[in-house]
Coordinates of C-alpha atoms in Angstrom, one line a residue:
Chain A
A1 CA 0.0 0.0 0.0
Q2 CA 1.1 3.5 -0.7
S3 CA 1.9 6.0 2.1
V4 CA 2.6 9.8 2.2
S5 CA 4.9 11.7 4.5
Q6 CA 4.8 15.4 5.1
H7 CA 7.8 16.4 7.2
N8 CA 6.7 19.8 8.3
H9 CA 3.7 19.8 10.7
H10 CA 3.6 23.5 11.2
V11 CA 5.3 26.2 9.3
I12 CA 5.2 29.9 10.2
L13 CA 6.3 32.5 7.7
S14 CA 6.1 36.2 7.2
E15 CA 4.3 37.7 4.2
A16 CA 6.5 37.8 1.1
A17 CA 8.6 34.9 2.3
S18 CA 9.1 31.9 0.0
L19 CA 7.4 28.6 0.8
E20 CA 8.4 25.0 0.3
L21 CA 6.5 22.2 1.8
G22 CA 7.9 18.7 1.7
C23 CA 6.1 15.6 0.5
N24 CA 7.4 12.1 0.0
Y25 CA 5.5 9.1 -0.9
S26 CA 6.3 5.4 -0.8
Y27 CA 5.0 3.2 -3.7
G28 CA 7.0 1.4 -6.3
G29 CA 4.7 1.9 -9.2
T30 CA 3.4 4.8 -11.2
V31 CA 1.5 7.3 -9.2
N32 CA -0.7 10.4 -9.5
L33 CA 0.1 13.2 -7.1
F34 CA -2.0 16.0 -5.6
W35 CA -1.8 18.9 -3.3
Y36 CA -5.0 20.1 -1.5
V37 CA -5.6 23.1 0.6
Q38 CA -8.0 23.4 3.5
Y39 CA -8.8 26.9 4.7
P40 CA -10.1 27.2 8.2
G41 CA -13.6 25.7 8.5
Q42 CA -13.8 24.8 4.9
H43 CA -13.5 21.6 2.8
L44 CA -10.5 20.5 0.8
Q45 CA -9.8 22.3 -2.5
L46 CA -7.5 21.0 -5.2
L47 CA -4.4 23.2 -5.7
L48 CA -2.6 21.2 -8.3
K49 CA -2.1 17.6 -9.6
Y50 CA 0.5 15.7 -11.5
F51 CA -0.4 12.8 -13.7
S52 CA 2.4 12.7 -16.4
G53 CA 4.5 14.9 -18.5
D54 CA 6.3 18.0 -17.3
P55 CA 7.4 17.3 -13.7
L56 CA 6.9 21.0 -12.8
V57 CA 3.3 21.6 -12.3
K58 CA 1.6 24.9 -11.9
G59 CA -1.6 25.3 -9.9
I60 CA -3.9 27.9 -8.7
K61 CA -3.0 31.0 -6.6
G62 CA 0.6 31.0 -7.7
F63 CA 1.5 27.5 -6.3
E64 CA 3.7 25.0 -8.1
A65 CA 5.1 21.6 -7.3
E66 CA 7.9 19.5 -8.7
F67 CA 7.8 15.8 -9.1
I68 CA 11.2 14.2 -8.6
K69 CA 10.7 10.5 -9.3
S70 CA 14.1 9.5 -8.1
K71 CA 13.4 11.0 -4.7
F72 CA 9.8 10.0 -4.5
S73 CA 9.0 13.6 -3.8
F74 CA 6.4 16.2 -4.7
N75 CA 7.2 19.4 -2.9
L76 CA 4.9 22.4 -3.0
R77 CA 6.4 25.8 -3.5
K78 CA 5.3 29.4 -3.7
P79 CA 7.8 32.3 -4.3
S80 CA 6.0 34.8 -2.1
V81 CA 3.2 33.9 0.4
Q82 CA 0.3 36.1 1.5
W83 CA -1.6 36.2 4.7
S84 CA -4.5 34.6 2.9
D85 CA -2.4 31.5 2.3
T86 CA -2.8 30.6 5.9
A87 CA -4.4 27.1 5.8
E88 CA -3.6 23.4 6.1
Y89 CA -2.0 21.8 3.1
F90 CA -2.3 18.1 2.3
C91 CA -0.3 16.0 -0.1
A92 CA -2.0 13.0 -1.6
V93 CA -1.2 10.1 -3.9
T94 CA -3.1 7.5 -5.9
R95 CA -1.9 4.6 -8.0
S96 CA -1.9 5.3 -11.7
S97 CA -3.4 1.9 -12.6
G98 CA -6.1 -0.3 -11.2
S99 CA -9.8 0.5 -10.8
A100 CA -9.7 1.6 -7.2
R101 CA -8.0 5.0 -7.2
Q102 CA -8.6 6.1 -3.6
L103 CA -6.5 8.9 -2.4
T104 CA -3.9 8.4 0.4
F105 CA -3.2 11.6 2.3
G106 CA -0.3 12.8 4.3
S107 CA -0.9 14.1 7.8
G108 CA -1.0 17.7 6.6
T109 CA 1.1 20.9 7.2
Q110 CA -0.4 23.9 8.9
L111 CA 0.9 27.1 7.3
T112 CA 0.6 30.3 9.3
V113 CA 1.5 33.5 7.4
L114 CA 2.1 36.5 9.6
P115 CA 1.1 39.9 8.3
Chain B
D1 CA -18.7 23.2 -4.6
A2 CA -22.5 22.8 -4.7
G3 CA -22.2 19.5 -6.6
I4 CA -21.5 17.5 -3.5
T5 CA -23.6 18.0 -0.4
Q6 CA -23.1 16.6 3.1
S7 CA -25.7 16.7 5.9
P8 CA -25.8 17.5 8.7
R9 CA -22.9 20.0 9.0
Y10 CA -22.8 19.4 12.8
K11 CA -24.0 16.5 14.9
I12 CA -23.8 15.7 18.6
T13 CA -24.8 12.2 19.5
E14 CA -24.5 9.9 22.5
T15 CA -22.4 6.8 22.9
G16 CA -24.1 3.7 21.6
R17 CA -26.5 5.5 19.3
Q18 CA -26.8 4.9 15.6
V19 CA -26.2 7.9 13.4
T20 CA -26.2 8.3 9.6
L21 CA -24.2 10.9 7.7
M22 CA -25.5 11.8 4.3
C23 CA -23.7 12.5 1.1
H24 CA -25.3 13.5 -2.2
Q25 CA -23.5 14.4 -5.5
T26 CA -25.1 15.8 -8.7
W27 CA -22.3 14.9 -11.2
S28 CA -23.0 11.2 -11.6
H29 CA -19.5 10.5 -10.6
S30 CA -19.1 6.7 -10.3
Y31 CA -16.6 6.8 -7.4
M32 CA -17.5 8.1 -4.0
F33 CA -15.4 8.0 -0.8
W34 CA -15.8 8.6 2.9
Y35 CA -12.8 10.0 4.9
R36 CA -12.4 11.0 8.5
Q37 CA -10.1 13.8 9.5
D38 CA -8.3 13.8 12.8
L39 CA -5.5 15.9 14.1
G40 CA -2.1 14.4 13.3
H41 CA -3.6 11.8 11.0
G42 CA -4.6 13.8 8.0
L43 CA -7.5 12.2 6.2
R44 CA -8.0 8.4 6.4
L45 CA -10.3 6.5 4.1
I46 CA -13.2 4.7 5.7
Y47 CA -15.1 3.2 2.7
Y48 CA -15.3 3.8 -0.9
S49 CA -17.7 2.8 -3.7
A50 CA -16.9 2.3 -7.4
A51 CA -20.6 2.3 -8.5
A52 CA -24.0 1.7 -7.2
D53 CA -24.1 -1.5 -5.1
I54 CA -20.3 -1.8 -5.1
T55 CA -18.5 -0.8 -1.9
D56 CA -15.2 -1.7 -0.3
K57 CA -13.3 -1.1 2.9
G58 CA -10.7 1.5 3.3
E59 CA -8.1 2.0 5.9
V60 CA -10.3 2.4 9.0
P61 CA -13.7 0.7 8.3
D62 CA -14.4 -0.7 11.8
G63 CA -17.7 0.5 13.3
Y64 CA -19.0 2.0 10.0
V65 CA -21.4 0.7 7.5
V66 CA -22.1 2.2 4.0
S67 CA -24.6 1.6 1.3
R68 CA -25.0 2.8 -2.3
S69 CA -28.4 2.0 -3.8
K70 CA -28.2 5.0 -6.1
T71 CA -25.2 6.5 -7.8
E72 CA -25.8 10.0 -6.3
N73 CA -26.1 9.0 -2.6
F74 CA -23.5 7.4 -0.3
P75 CA -24.6 7.4 3.3
L76 CA -22.3 6.5 6.1
T77 CA -23.8 4.9 9.2
L78 CA -22.1 4.5 12.6
E79 CA -24.0 1.5 14.0
S80 CA -23.1 2.2 17.7
A81 CA -21.2 5.4 18.1
T82 CA -18.1 5.6 20.2
R83 CA -16.1 8.6 21.4
S84 CA -13.2 7.5 19.2
Q85 CA -15.5 8.3 16.3
T86 CA -15.6 11.9 17.1
S87 CA -14.1 13.5 14.0
V88 CA -14.8 15.5 10.9
Y89 CA -16.1 13.4 8.1
F90 CA -15.6 14.3 4.4
C91 CA -17.3 12.7 1.5
A92 CA -15.7 12.9 -1.9
S93 CA -16.4 11.9 -5.5
S94 CA -14.5 11.4 -8.7
V95 CA -14.6 9.9 -12.2
P96 CA -12.8 6.6 -12.7
G97 CA -9.1 7.2 -12.6
G98 CA -9.5 10.5 -10.8
N99 CA -8.1 12.4 -13.7
Y100 CA -10.0 15.6 -12.8
G101 CA -9.1 15.3 -9.2
Y102 CA -11.4 14.5 -6.4
T103 CA -14.1 16.8 -5.2
F104 CA -14.9 17.1 -1.5
G105 CA -18.0 18.0 0.4
S106 CA -18.0 20.6 3.2
G107 CA -17.7 18.0 5.9
T108 CA -19.8 16.9 8.9
R109 CA -18.4 17.6 12.3
L110 CA -19.5 14.7 14.6
T111 CA -19.1 14.7 18.3
V112 CA -19.9 11.6 20.3
V113 CA -20.5 12.3 24.0

């Protein structure tokens, strides 16, 4: 079974600082990768996803992520964070083959951006 | 996203009671999922369904029952609620393969006292 590790449980940044959130997965086969964001009191929203092709994926709100297959990583980045980026961020993975494509989530990273 | 609706938004129930959480989607997505969200654990899969009348266990199925008689509905029942089932429950749906991502409902916050 696949698993996902998010190394940073809580990250605190000042506005305009650069962001990188780590995500590593364990699964020997081909995977699809996702980053979701959860704003306080809200449901999960898709930030970006990787299925194939260019390993550098651009998502909404200026976020991007890079898939590095050799490192089993899919780190999320943003060059300059805003106060409104305060939220919890989840990395998730599914297998690329097979009929059951349930998402496996990491434990999440709480990002706090100070004004 | 109005296409997937969960009810109720909040529920308080007593230990030992049966409670059902509802999930309804309007996109005719074949796949539906139930997750629970707990601090430090992220989201963990309880049950999922590939189509009407097809369900399967996820990572943490014990104490839960699901059914899917219609494509659009996927209720989750706690047969005899325990305090350890206090959590936020999210329903999600997707097309086969999940190529368009997975869409989540707004969640149900359940407290078992």
